[in-house]
Coordinates of C-alpha atoms and ligand atoms in Angstrom, one line a residue:
M169 CA -28.2 -32.2 28.8
S170 CA -24.7 -32.0 27.3
S171 CA -24.3 -29.6 24.4
A172 CA -21.9 -29.1 21.5
G173 CA -21.6 -25.4 22.1
E174 CA -21.8 -26.2 25.9
H175 CA -23.7 -23.2 27.3
K176 CA -25.2 -21.9 24.1
Q177 CA -28.9 -22.3 23.6
E178 CA -30.2 -24.5 20.8
F179 CA -32.6 -22.9 18.3
I180 CA -34.6 -24.5 15.5
F181 CA -35.7 -22.7 12.3
R182 CA -37.7 -24.1 9.5
G183 CA -37.7 -23.4 5.8
I184 CA -38.4 -25.3 2.6
A185 CA -36.2 -28.4 2.0
V186 CA -35.0 -28.2 -1.6
S187 CA -31.8 -30.4 -1.7
P188 CA -31.5 -33.4 0.6
G189 CA -28.7 -34.3 3.1
V190 CA -27.7 -33.7 6.7
V191 CA -24.6 -31.7 7.4
H192 CA -23.2 -29.9 10.4
G193 CA -20.6 -27.0 10.4
K194 CA -19.9 -23.3 10.9
A195 CA -22.4 -20.7 9.6
Y196 CA -20.9 -18.4 7.1
L197 CA -23.0 -15.3 6.6
L198 CA -23.0 -13.8 3.1
S199 CA -23.7 -10.2 3.7
R200 CA -24.9 -8.5 0.6
L201 CA -25.7 -5.3 2.4
E202 CA -24.1 -2.2 0.8
P203 CA -21.1 -1.3 2.9
E204 CA -21.5 1.5 5.4
I205 CA -20.2 4.9 4.2
P206 CA -19.4 7.1 7.1
S207 CA -19.2 10.8 6.5
Y208 CA -17.5 13.2 8.9
P209 CA -15.2 16.3 8.6
I210 CA -11.5 15.9 9.3
S211 CA -8.8 18.5 10.2
S212 CA -6.0 19.3 7.7
D213 CA -3.5 17.4 9.9
Q214 CA -5.5 14.2 9.3
V215 CA -5.2 14.4 5.5
D216 CA -1.9 12.4 5.3
S217 CA -3.3 9.7 7.6
E218 CA -6.5 9.5 5.5
I219 CA -4.4 9.1 2.4
A220 CA -2.3 6.4 4.0
R221 CA -5.5 4.5 5.0
F222 CA -6.7 4.8 1.4
E223 CA -3.4 3.5 0.0
D224 CA -3.5 0.5 2.5
A225 CA -7.1 -0.3 1.4
I226 CA -6.0 -0.2 -2.3
M227 CA -3.2 -2.6 -1.6
T228 CA -5.4 -5.0 0.4
T229 CA -8.1 -4.8 -2.3
R230 CA -5.5 -5.5 -5.1
Q231 CA -4.3 -8.5 -3.2
Q232 CA -7.8 -9.9 -2.7
I233 CA -8.7 -9.5 -6.3
A234 CA -5.4 -11.1 -7.4
N235 CA -6.1 -14.1 -5.1
L236 CA -9.6 -14.4 -6.5
R237 CA -8.2 -14.3 -10.0
D238 CA -5.8 -17.2 -9.1
Q239 CA -8.6 -19.3 -7.6
V240 CA -10.8 -18.8 -10.7
S241 CA -7.9 -19.5 -13.0
Q242 CA -7.2 -22.8 -11.2
K243 CA -10.8 -23.8 -10.8
L244 CA -12.0 -22.7 -14.2
S245 CA -9.5 -21.3 -16.7
E246 CA -7.2 -18.4 -17.5
I247 CA -9.9 -16.9 -19.8
E248 CA -12.5 -16.9 -17.1
A249 CA -10.0 -15.4 -14.6
Q250 CA -9.5 -12.4 -16.9
I251 CA -12.7 -10.8 -15.8
F252 CA -10.7 -9.8 -12.6
D253 CA -8.1 -8.0 -14.7
A254 CA -10.8 -5.3 -15.4
H255 CA -11.2 -5.0 -11.6
L256 CA -7.5 -4.6 -11.1
L257 CA -7.4 -1.9 -13.8
V258 CA -9.9 0.2 -11.8
L259 CA -7.5 0.2 -8.9
E260 CA -4.8 1.5 -11.3
D261 CA -7.0 4.3 -12.6
K262 CA -5.0 7.4 -11.8
A263 CA -7.9 9.7 -12.5
L264 CA -10.1 8.0 -9.9
I265 CA -7.4 7.9 -7.3
E266 CA -6.1 11.4 -7.8
E267 CA -9.6 13.0 -8.0
T268 CA -10.4 11.2 -4.7
E269 CA -7.3 12.6 -3.0
G270 CA -8.0 16.0 -4.5
E271 CA -11.6 15.9 -3.1
L272 CA -10.2 14.9 0.3
R273 CA -7.8 17.9 0.4
K274 CA -10.5 20.3 -0.8
S275 CA -13.5 19.2 1.2
L276 CA -11.7 18.0 4.3
Y277 CA -14.1 15.1 4.7
N278 CA -13.1 11.5 5.5
I279 CA -11.7 9.3 2.7
E280 CA -14.7 6.9 2.5
S281 CA -17.1 9.7 1.7
C282 CA -14.7 11.3 -0.9
F283 CA -13.9 8.0 -2.6
N284 CA -17.6 7.0 -2.8
Q285 CA -18.5 10.4 -4.2
I286 CA -15.9 10.3 -7.0
S287 CA -16.5 6.7 -7.9
Q288 CA -20.3 7.2 -8.0
R289 CA -19.7 10.0 -10.5
Y290 CA -17.7 7.5 -12.7
I291 CA -20.4 4.8 -12.3
D292 CA -23.2 7.2 -13.3
F293 CA -21.1 8.4 -16.3
F294 CA -20.5 4.9 -17.6
S295 CA -24.0 3.6 -16.8
N296 CA -25.5 6.3 -19.0
L297 CA -23.5 5.5 -22.1
E298 CA -25.2 3.7 -25.0
D299 CA -22.4 1.1 -25.6
D300 CA -23.2 -2.0 -23.6
Y301 CA -19.6 -3.0 -23.5
I302 CA -18.6 0.3 -21.9
K303 CA -21.5 0.2 -19.6
E304 CA -20.0 -2.9 -18.2
R305 CA -17.2 -0.8 -16.8
A306 CA -19.7 0.8 -14.4
N307 CA -20.2 -2.7 -12.9
D308 CA -16.5 -3.2 -12.5
I309 CA -16.1 0.2 -10.7
R310 CA -19.2 -0.6 -8.5
D311 CA -17.7 -4.0 -7.5
V312 CA -14.3 -2.6 -6.7
T313 CA -15.8 0.4 -4.9
R314 CA -17.8 -1.9 -2.6
R315 CA -14.8 -4.1 -2.0
L316 CA -12.6 -1.1 -1.2
L317 CA -15.1 0.5 1.1
R318 CA -15.5 -2.7 3.0
N319 CA -11.7 -2.9 3.4
L320 CA -11.7 0.7 4.7
A321 CA -14.3 -0.3 7.3
G322 CA -12.4 -3.5 8.1
E323 CA -15.4 -5.6 7.0
N324 CA -15.1 -9.1 5.6
Q325 CA -15.7 -9.6 1.9
P326 CA -18.4 -11.9 0.7
N327 CA -16.8 -14.7 -1.3
L328 CA -18.9 -17.6 -2.6
A329 CA -16.3 -19.2 -4.8
S330 CA -14.6 -20.8 -1.8
L331 CA -14.9 -20.4 1.9
S332 CA -11.7 -20.2 3.8
E333 CA -12.8 -23.3 5.7
P334 CA -15.7 -25.7 5.1
G335 CA -18.9 -24.0 6.2
I336 CA -22.6 -23.5 5.6
L337 CA -23.5 -20.6 3.5
I338 CA -26.4 -18.4 4.8
A339 CA -27.5 -15.7 2.4
S340 CA -30.5 -13.6 1.5
D341 CA -30.5 -15.1 -1.9
I342 CA -28.0 -16.7 -4.3
T343 CA -27.8 -16.1 -8.0
P344 CA -27.2 -18.9 -10.5
S345 CA -23.9 -17.2 -11.5
E346 CA -22.8 -17.3 -7.9
A347 CA -23.9 -20.9 -7.6
A348 CA -22.0 -21.8 -10.7
L349 CA -18.8 -20.9 -8.9
I350 CA -19.4 -22.6 -5.7
D351 CA -16.7 -24.9 -4.5
K352 CA -18.3 -28.2 -3.5
N353 CA -15.5 -29.0 -1.1
T354 CA -16.0 -25.9 1.1
V355 CA -19.7 -25.1 0.8
L356 CA -21.4 -27.8 2.8
A357 CA -24.9 -26.5 2.6
I358 CA -26.8 -23.5 1.4
I359 CA -29.5 -21.6 3.3
T360 CA -31.4 -18.7 1.8
E361 CA -34.2 -16.4 2.9
H362 CA -35.8 -16.2 -0.5
G363 CA -36.1 -18.3 -3.6
G364 CA -38.3 -21.2 -4.7
A365 CA -37.6 -24.9 -5.2
T366 CA -37.1 -24.6 -8.9
G367 CA -34.8 -21.6 -9.0
H368 CA -31.7 -22.3 -11.0
A369 CA -29.3 -21.8 -8.1
V370 CA -31.3 -24.5 -6.2
I371 CA -31.2 -26.8 -9.2
M372 CA -27.4 -26.4 -9.3
A373 CA -27.1 -27.1 -5.6
R374 CA -29.2 -30.3 -6.0
S375 CA -27.2 -31.5 -8.9
M376 CA -23.9 -30.9 -7.0
G377 CA -25.4 -32.9 -4.0
I378 CA -25.2 -29.9 -1.7
P379 CA -28.0 -29.8 0.9
A380 CA -30.1 -26.7 0.7
I381 CA -33.0 -24.9 2.4
V382 CA -34.8 -21.9 0.9
N383 CA -37.5 -19.6 2.4
L384 CA -35.9 -19.6 5.8
S385 CA -37.4 -16.4 7.0
K386 CA -34.9 -13.7 8.2
A387 CA -32.0 -16.3 8.1
T388 CA -29.3 -13.6 7.8
S389 CA -30.5 -11.6 10.8
R390 CA -31.4 -14.5 13.0
I391 CA -28.4 -16.8 12.5
P392 CA -25.1 -15.4 13.8
S393 CA -22.1 -15.8 11.6
G394 CA -19.5 -18.3 12.9
C395 CA -22.0 -20.3 15.1
Q396 CA -22.4 -24.0 14.7
V397 CA -25.4 -25.1 12.7
L398 CA -26.9 -28.4 11.6
V399 CA -28.8 -28.5 8.3
D400 CA -31.5 -31.1 7.6
G401 CA -32.1 -30.8 3.8
Y402 CA -34.7 -33.6 4.0
E403 CA -37.1 -31.7 6.2
G404 CA -35.9 -28.1 5.8
T405 CA -34.8 -27.7 9.4
L406 CA -31.9 -25.7 10.6
V407 CA -30.6 -26.1 14.2
V408 CA -28.4 -23.4 15.6
N409 CA -26.0 -24.5 18.3
P410 CA -27.1 -28.2 18.1
T411 CA -26.6 -30.2 21.3
T412 CA -24.7 -33.5 21.2
D413 CA -28.1 -35.3 21.5
T414 CA -29.3 -33.5 18.4
L415 CA -26.1 -34.2 16.5
F416 CA -26.4 -37.8 17.5
R417 CA -30.0 -38.1 16.4
Y418 CA -29.3 -36.5 13.0
G419 CA -26.2 -38.6 12.6
E420 CA -28.5 -41.6 12.9
I421 CA -30.9 -40.2 10.3
Q422 CA -28.0 -39.7 7.9
V423 CA -26.7 -43.2 8.4
H424 CA -30.2 -44.5 7.8
K425 CA -30.6 -42.4 4.6
D426 CA -27.2 -43.6 3.4
S427 CA -28.2 -47.2 3.9
I428 CA -31.4 -46.7 2.0
R429 CA -29.4 -45.0 -0.7
R430 CA -27.1 -48.0 -0.9
I431 CA -30.1 -50.2 -1.5
F432 CA -31.3 -48.0 -4.3
L433 CA -27.8 -48.0 -5.8
S434 CA -27.6 -51.8 -5.7
E435 CA -30.2 -52.0 -8.5
L436 CA -28.4 -50.0 -11.1
E437 CA -27.5 -53.1 -13.2
H438 CA -31.2 -54.1 -13.5
P439 CA -33.3 -52.6 -16.2
A440 CA -35.6 -49.7 -15.5
Q441 CA -38.8 -51.6 -16.2
T442 CA -42.2 -51.7 -14.4
T443 CA -43.5 -55.0 -13.0
D444 CA -45.7 -55.4 -16.0
G445 CA -42.8 -55.1 -18.4
H446 CA -42.8 -51.5 -19.6
A447 CA -39.3 -50.1 -20.1
V448 CA -38.6 -46.6 -19.1
E449 CA -35.5 -44.6 -20.2
L450 CA -33.9 -42.8 -17.3
L451 CA -31.6 -39.9 -18.3
A452 CA -29.7 -37.3 -16.3
N453 CA -29.9 -33.5 -16.0
I454 CA -26.4 -31.9 -15.8
E455 CA -24.9 -28.4 -15.8
D456 CA -21.2 -29.1 -16.3
S457 CA -19.0 -31.6 -18.2
E458 CA -17.5 -32.5 -14.8
D459 CA -20.9 -34.0 -13.8
V460 CA -20.4 -36.9 -16.2
T461 CA -18.8 -39.2 -13.6
R462 CA -21.8 -38.7 -11.3
V463 CA -24.1 -39.4 -14.2
N464 CA -22.3 -42.8 -14.8
E465 CA -22.5 -43.6 -11.0
S466 CA -26.2 -42.8 -11.0
G467 CA -27.0 -45.4 -13.6
A468 CA -28.4 -43.0 -16.2
E469 CA -28.8 -44.3 -19.7
G470 CA -27.7 -40.9 -21.1
I471 CA -28.1 -37.2 -20.7
G472 CA -31.6 -35.8 -21.2
L473 CA -30.7 -32.2 -20.4
F474 CA -27.3 -30.5 -20.4
R475 CA -28.0 -26.9 -19.4
S476 CA -25.2 -25.3 -21.5
E477 CA -25.5 -21.9 -19.9
G478 CA -23.4 -23.0 -17.0
L479 CA -20.3 -22.6 -19.2
Y480 CA -21.3 -19.0 -19.9
L481 CA -22.1 -18.2 -16.3
R482 CA -19.0 -19.7 -14.9
S483 CA -16.8 -17.6 -17.2
N484 CA -19.1 -14.6 -17.1
D485 CA -18.6 -14.3 -20.9
F486 CA -19.4 -15.9 -24.2
P487 CA -17.1 -18.9 -24.6
S488 CA -15.5 -19.4 -28.0
E489 CA -16.5 -22.1 -30.4
D490 CA -13.4 -24.1 -29.5
E491 CA -14.0 -23.8 -25.7
Q492 CA -17.6 -24.9 -26.2
F493 CA -16.6 -27.8 -28.5
E494 CA -14.2 -29.1 -25.8
E495 CA -16.9 -29.0 -23.1
Y496 CA -19.5 -30.7 -25.3
V497 CA -17.1 -33.3 -26.6
K498 CA -16.0 -34.2 -23.0
V499 CA -19.7 -35.0 -22.3
V500 CA -20.3 -36.8 -25.5
R501 CA -17.2 -39.0 -25.2
G502 CA -17.9 -39.5 -21.5
M503 CA -21.2 -41.0 -22.4
E504 CA -19.8 -43.2 -25.2
S505 CA -22.6 -44.0 -27.6
R506 CA -25.4 -43.1 -25.2
P507 CA -27.6 -40.1 -26.0
V508 CA -26.6 -36.6 -24.9
I509 CA -29.2 -33.9 -25.3
I510 CA -27.6 -30.5 -25.1
R511 CA -29.8 -27.5 -24.7
T512 CA -28.9 -24.3 -26.5
L513 CA -28.2 -21.2 -24.4
D514 CA -31.0 -20.4 -21.9
L515 CA -29.8 -17.1 -20.5
G516 CA -32.2 -14.6 -19.0
G517 CA -34.8 -15.1 -16.2
D518 CA -32.8 -15.7 -13.1
K519 CA -29.6 -16.5 -15.1
V520 CA -28.1 -13.1 -15.8
L521 CA -24.9 -12.7 -17.8
S522 CA -24.0 -9.1 -17.0
K523 CA -22.2 -8.7 -20.3
A524 CA -25.3 -9.8 -22.3
M525 CA -28.0 -8.2 -20.2
V526 CA -26.6 -5.0 -18.9
G527 CA -28.9 -2.1 -18.9
L528 CA -32.0 -4.1 -19.9
G529 CA -33.7 -3.5 -16.5
E530 CA -36.5 -5.8 -17.4
N531 CA -39.6 -5.8 -15.1
N532 CA -40.4 -9.4 -15.8
P533 CA -37.2 -11.1 -16.8
F534 CA -38.8 -14.6 -16.9
M535 CA -41.2 -13.3 -19.5
G536 CA -38.6 -11.3 -21.3
F537 CA -35.4 -11.5 -23.1
R538 CA -34.6 -15.1 -22.4
A539 CA -33.3 -18.3 -24.0
I540 CA -34.2 -18.7 -27.7
R541 CA -35.4 -15.1 -27.8
F542 CA -31.9 -13.9 -26.8
C543 CA -30.3 -16.3 -29.3
L544 CA -32.4 -15.3 -32.3
K545 CA -31.4 -11.7 -31.6
N546 CA -27.8 -12.5 -31.0
K547 CA -27.2 -14.7 -34.0
D548 CA -23.4 -14.7 -33.8
V549 CA -23.6 -16.0 -30.2
F550 CA -26.1 -18.6 -31.2
K551 CA -24.3 -19.8 -34.3
T552 CA -21.0 -20.0 -32.4
Q553 CA -22.8 -22.4 -30.1
L554 CA -24.5 -24.3 -32.9
R555 CA -21.2 -24.8 -34.8
A556 CA -19.6 -26.1 -31.6
L557 CA -22.5 -28.5 -31.0
L558 CA -22.4 -29.7 -34.6
R559 CA -18.7 -30.4 -34.5
A560 CA -19.2 -32.3 -31.2
S561 CA -22.0 -34.3 -32.9
A562 CA -19.4 -36.1 -35.0
E563 CA -18.0 -37.6 -31.8
G564 CA -21.1 -39.4 -30.4
N565 CA -24.8 -39.4 -30.0
L566 CA -25.5 -35.7 -29.5
K567 CA -28.9 -34.1 -30.0
I568 CA -29.7 -30.4 -29.9
L569 CA -32.6 -28.9 -27.9
Y570 CA -34.1 -25.4 -28.2
P571 CA -35.5 -23.9 -25.0
M572 CA -38.4 -21.6 -24.5
L573 CA -40.0 -21.8 -27.9
S574 CA -43.3 -20.0 -28.0
G575 CA -44.3 -20.9 -31.5
V576 CA -43.3 -22.4 -34.9
S577 CA -41.6 -19.4 -36.4
E578 CA -38.9 -19.4 -33.7
L579 CA -38.3 -23.1 -34.3
L580 CA -38.0 -22.5 -38.1
E581 CA -35.7 -19.6 -37.6
A582 CA -33.5 -21.6 -35.2
N583 CA -33.4 -24.5 -37.7
R584 CA -32.5 -22.0 -40.5
L585 CA -29.5 -20.8 -38.4
L586 CA -28.6 -24.4 -37.8
E587 CA -28.5 -25.0 -41.6
E588 CA -26.4 -21.9 -42.0
S589 CA -24.0 -23.2 -39.3
K590 CA -23.8 -26.5 -41.1
D591 CA -22.9 -24.7 -44.4
E592 CA -20.2 -22.8 -42.6
L593 CA -18.7 -26.0 -41.2
R594 CA -18.9 -27.7 -44.6
H595 CA -17.1 -24.8 -46.1
R596 CA -14.4 -25.2 -43.4
G597 CA -14.2 -28.9 -44.1
E598 CA -15.2 -29.8 -40.5
N599 CA -17.0 -33.1 -39.7
F600 CA -20.4 -33.2 -38.1
N601 CA -23.5 -35.4 -38.0
E602 CA -25.6 -34.4 -41.0
K603 CA -28.6 -36.0 -39.4
V604 CA -28.2 -34.5 -35.9
E605 CA -31.5 -34.6 -34.2
V606 CA -33.2 -31.4 -33.1
G607 CA -35.8 -31.2 -30.3
A608 CA -38.2 -28.6 -29.0
M609 CA -38.6 -27.8 -25.3
I610 CA -42.3 -27.5 -24.5
E611 CA -42.4 -25.2 -21.5
I612 CA -44.5 -22.3 -22.6
P613 CA -48.3 -22.7 -22.8
S614 CA -48.5 -21.4 -26.4
A615 CA -46.0 -24.1 -27.5
A616 CA -48.2 -26.7 -25.8
Q617 CA -51.1 -25.4 -27.8
V618 CA -49.3 -25.6 -31.1
A619 CA -47.4 -28.8 -30.2
P620 CA -48.8 -30.6 -33.3
E621 CA -47.3 -27.9 -35.6
L622 CA -44.0 -27.9 -33.6
A623 CA -43.8 -31.7 -33.9
R624 CA -43.7 -31.4 -37.7
H625 CA -40.3 -29.6 -37.5
S626 CA -38.8 -31.4 -34.5
D627 CA -37.2 -34.8 -34.0
F628 CA -38.3 -35.0 -30.4
F629 CA -40.0 -33.1 -27.6
S630 CA -38.8 -32.4 -24.0
I631 CA -41.3 -31.1 -21.6
G632 CA -39.9 -28.5 -19.2
T633 CA -42.3 -28.7 -16.3
N634 CA -40.4 -26.1 -14.2
D635 CA -41.3 -23.3 -16.6
L636 CA -44.5 -24.9 -17.9
T637 CA -45.8 -24.7 -14.3
Q638 CA -44.7 -21.1 -13.8
Y639 CA -46.1 -19.9 -17.1
L640 CA -49.4 -21.8 -17.0
L641 CA -50.1 -20.6 -13.5
A642 CA -48.5 -17.2 -13.8
V643 CA -46.4 -17.9 -10.7
D644 CA -42.8 -16.7 -10.7
R645 CA -40.7 -19.8 -9.9
V646 CA -38.2 -17.9 -7.7
N647 CA -40.6 -15.6 -5.8
D648 CA -41.2 -16.9 -2.3
E649 CA -44.3 -14.7 -1.8
V650 CA -46.1 -16.9 -4.3
A651 CA -44.3 -20.2 -3.7
H652 CA -47.5 -21.7 -2.3
L653 CA -49.2 -21.2 -5.7
Y654 CA -46.4 -22.9 -7.6
Q655 CA -48.3 -26.2 -8.0
P656 CA -47.1 -28.8 -10.5
A657 CA -50.1 -30.8 -9.3
H658 CA -52.4 -28.2 -10.7
P659 CA -54.9 -29.8 -13.2
A660 CA -53.9 -27.3 -15.8
V661 CA -50.4 -28.7 -15.7
V662 CA -51.5 -32.3 -15.7
R663 CA -53.9 -31.8 -18.6
T664 CA -51.4 -29.8 -20.6
I665 CA -48.7 -32.5 -20.2
K666 CA -51.2 -35.0 -21.5
Q667 CA -52.0 -32.8 -24.4
I668 CA -48.3 -32.5 -25.4
I669 CA -47.8 -36.3 -25.0
D670 CA -50.8 -36.9 -27.3
A671 CA -49.4 -34.5 -30.0
A672 CA -46.0 -36.3 -29.9
K673 CA -47.7 -39.6 -30.2
V674 CA -49.7 -38.5 -33.2
A675 CA -46.6 -37.2 -34.8
N676 CA -44.7 -40.3 -33.8
I677 CA -41.8 -38.5 -32.2
P678 CA -40.1 -39.4 -28.9
I679 CA -41.0 -37.3 -25.9
G680 CA -39.5 -36.9 -22.4
V681 CA -39.8 -34.7 -19.3
C682 CA -36.7 -32.9 -17.9
G683 CA -38.4 -30.7 -15.2
E684 CA -37.6 -31.3 -11.5
I685 CA -40.8 -33.3 -10.9
A686 CA -39.5 -36.2 -13.0
G687 CA -37.1 -36.9 -10.0
E688 CA -39.9 -37.0 -7.4
T689 CA -41.3 -40.5 -7.2
P690 CA -45.1 -39.7 -6.9
Y691 CA -44.8 -37.3 -9.9
A692 CA -42.6 -39.8 -11.8
A693 CA -45.4 -42.3 -11.4
L694 CA -48.0 -39.8 -12.5
L695 CA -45.9 -38.9 -15.6
L696 CA -45.5 -42.6 -16.6
G697 CA -49.2 -43.1 -16.1
L698 CA -49.9 -40.1 -18.4
G699 CA -47.9 -42.0 -21.1
L700 CA -44.3 -40.8 -20.8
R701 CA -41.5 -43.4 -21.1
E702 CA -38.5 -41.1 -20.8
L703 CA -37.6 -39.1 -17.6
S704 CA -34.6 -36.9 -17.3
I705 CA -33.6 -36.5 -13.6
T706 CA -31.0 -34.8 -11.5
P707 CA -28.4 -37.6 -10.8
P708 CA -28.8 -37.9 -7.0
N709 CA -32.5 -38.7 -7.4
L710 CA -32.2 -41.2 -10.2
P711 CA -31.4 -44.5 -8.3
E712 CA -34.5 -44.0 -6.1
V713 CA -36.8 -43.5 -9.1
R714 CA -35.4 -46.6 -10.8
Y715 CA -35.8 -48.7 -7.6
I716 CA -39.4 -47.6 -7.1
L717 CA -40.6 -47.9 -10.7
R718 CA -39.2 -51.4 -10.9
R719 CA -41.7 -52.3 -8.2
L720 CA -44.8 -50.6 -9.6
A721 CA -47.2 -51.7 -12.2
L722 CA -47.9 -49.3 -15.1
K723 CA -51.6 -50.1 -14.7
D724 CA -51.6 -48.5 -11.2
M725 CA -49.8 -45.5 -12.5
E726 CA -52.3 -45.2 -15.4
D727 CA -55.2 -45.3 -12.9
L728 CA -53.5 -42.5 -10.9
A729 CA -53.1 -40.4 -14.1
S730 CA -56.7 -41.0 -15.3
N731 CA -58.0 -40.0 -11.9
A732 CA -55.8 -36.9 -11.9
L733 CA -57.1 -35.9 -15.3
Q734 CA -60.6 -35.9 -13.9
C735 CA -59.7 -33.4 -11.1
G736 CA -60.5 -29.7 -11.3
D737 CA -58.6 -28.6 -8.3
P738 CA -54.9 -28.9 -7.3
Q739 CA -55.8 -30.1 -3.8
E740 CA -57.6 -33.1 -5.4
V741 CA -54.6 -34.0 -7.5
Q742 CA -52.4 -33.6 -4.4
Q743 CA -54.6 -35.9 -2.5
L744 CA -54.4 -38.5 -5.2
L745 CA -50.6 -38.3 -5.1
D746 CA -50.6 -38.5 -1.2
I747 CA -52.8 -41.6 -1.3
F748 CA -50.6 -43.2 -4.0
T749 CA -47.6 -42.4 -1.8
R750 CA -49.2 -43.9 1.3
D751 CA -50.6 -47.0 -0.4
K752 CA -47.9 -47.8 -3.0
L753 CA -44.6 -45.9 -2.4
D754 CA -44.3 -45.9 1.4
P755 CA -44.7 -49.7 1.6
L756 CA -41.9 -50.1 -0.9
L757 CA -39.6 -48.0 1.2
K758 CA -40.6 -49.8 4.4
E759 CA -39.9 -53.1 2.6
A760 CA -36.4 -51.7 1.6
I761 CA -35.8 -50.7 5.2
G762 CA -37.0 -54.2 6.4
N763 CA -34.5 -55.9 4.0
L764 CA -31.8 -53.6 5.3
K765 CA -32.4 -54.6 8.9
A766 CA -32.5 -58.3 7.9
E767 CA -29.1 -57.9 6.2
E768 CA -27.6 -56.2 9.3
Ligands
LIG260 C1 -37.8 -26.6 -17.1 O1 -38.2 -25.5 -17.3 O2 -38.5 -27.5 -16.7 C2 -36.4 -27.0 -17.4 C3 -36.0 -28.3 -17.3 O3 -35.5 -26.0 -17.7 P1 -34.9 -24.9 -16.6 O4 -35.2 -25.4 -15.2 O5 -33.5 -24.9 -16.9 O6 -35.6 -23.7 -17.0
LIG261 MG1 -37.0 -24.1 -18.6

């Protein structure tokens, strides 16, 4: 058998497929291990050469940080690039450098061990201070210390923002703030050892159209950096050193998937309506104003969820009112008069903004200082965003959505701050939509229980099934140890969704779902059967959902839902979904493939 890497053996690994697509390229290992810190005595004649090594490493580090700064300034903006100025300042800190050299002369130990010792002292000092802003300096020193130690050891620096050439990123895990900086042109696919299907980094990969596999056990130790790998993001398979036969086979799979996709895309002009005439509103989930073009290409009728925290994570800071206004207005104008639901800041959980959360050390961040809880405590941050949103509301059909409400008092307090923000804008003579609609995300079980009360103070509901599932089942959405227990098909989830829909119906307010399951066809059918008529979906999945639901009768979906509501066990609901897929969805896909063959 001929092989791409001629005499290298092909290996196959399996993980969980979380973002579709087949790609092939060089593996790029993101090593997050702490750098090695060798420690050995030196003679006094070696002092000068150790200092020369130190000076070289400082120069290299300075150059790397300056390059990174340029990249971020071009990709994002000058303001965002300024975070690297703090890192450059560390390298100019005379005390740190002189104390290191002093320690070297005194102890006659190698430069790595002296530098690490002195910088640790500074890190400990800053970490123990009360002031959060000053504490942040400890992180700057830690980052620069790691980078410098790696340079002393001649190791490569991990850099997610952009790979030097297109490649497949292999990491133990990726944080949402790292994912926010990923360059779609160079990161062809993402493979991680940990993480669940609804972690925010995965959601970002999916919405950027980057294939991804999570839960690939020991990926960083089993896949050599620099080797050729093939990623199948449909099945969760990774092939190391693929043979030409394997590449050919997967090439055909991709061609086939592309053709099916073209069929799905050919229906965008047709209304999203079931065979028995029930219209469904299909909206898009986005993270960035740049996603608007892809939203338009996906045929969405608007934006059902703009996760605004992307703006904060990309800049690693709190953007100003004007910066936010520009971002929101871009989206609103890009969608013309179609609805744009912008969710207020949902930081916390797996989305950590070091500036905001430094020193918190929460044991259960998903249950902690997150989303609306953070905003109601940081009123200035929240009101800055509310003013930016209100100003953008003058430019189109913008609606505001509050995440992670646990009860009515938080909603009332958020609305009170919204009124204050309106007053401030009136005072400044700024335009905004006086009747801007305000929605509540229902994603915490307590909110589901008090949905009738929340509905009295909301213009609409949006069900966040990603969190609703994690909180109802007490299963951390990013912990791979319990990933098998994360079951959106659990009867508790299905029944709770129904309960929320009923509350919205009684209150006569619109309701949609914006969790990831809305983009999976069997679940989309279940949700429509439960009574939903609005689904907000990651753009790459939207054409398929439209194609399929145009060929289904609501009656069949209602039967599926009413059967699911009778189940007491997740396996029973899963079985119903599997049967529905086999009997109703698979034949539609087969028919699409048949039409495709007939056309060819
Ligand atoms: C959800 O929880 O379902 C949701 C859409 O929000 P996020 O995934 O950003 O928490
Ligand atoms: Mg959520």
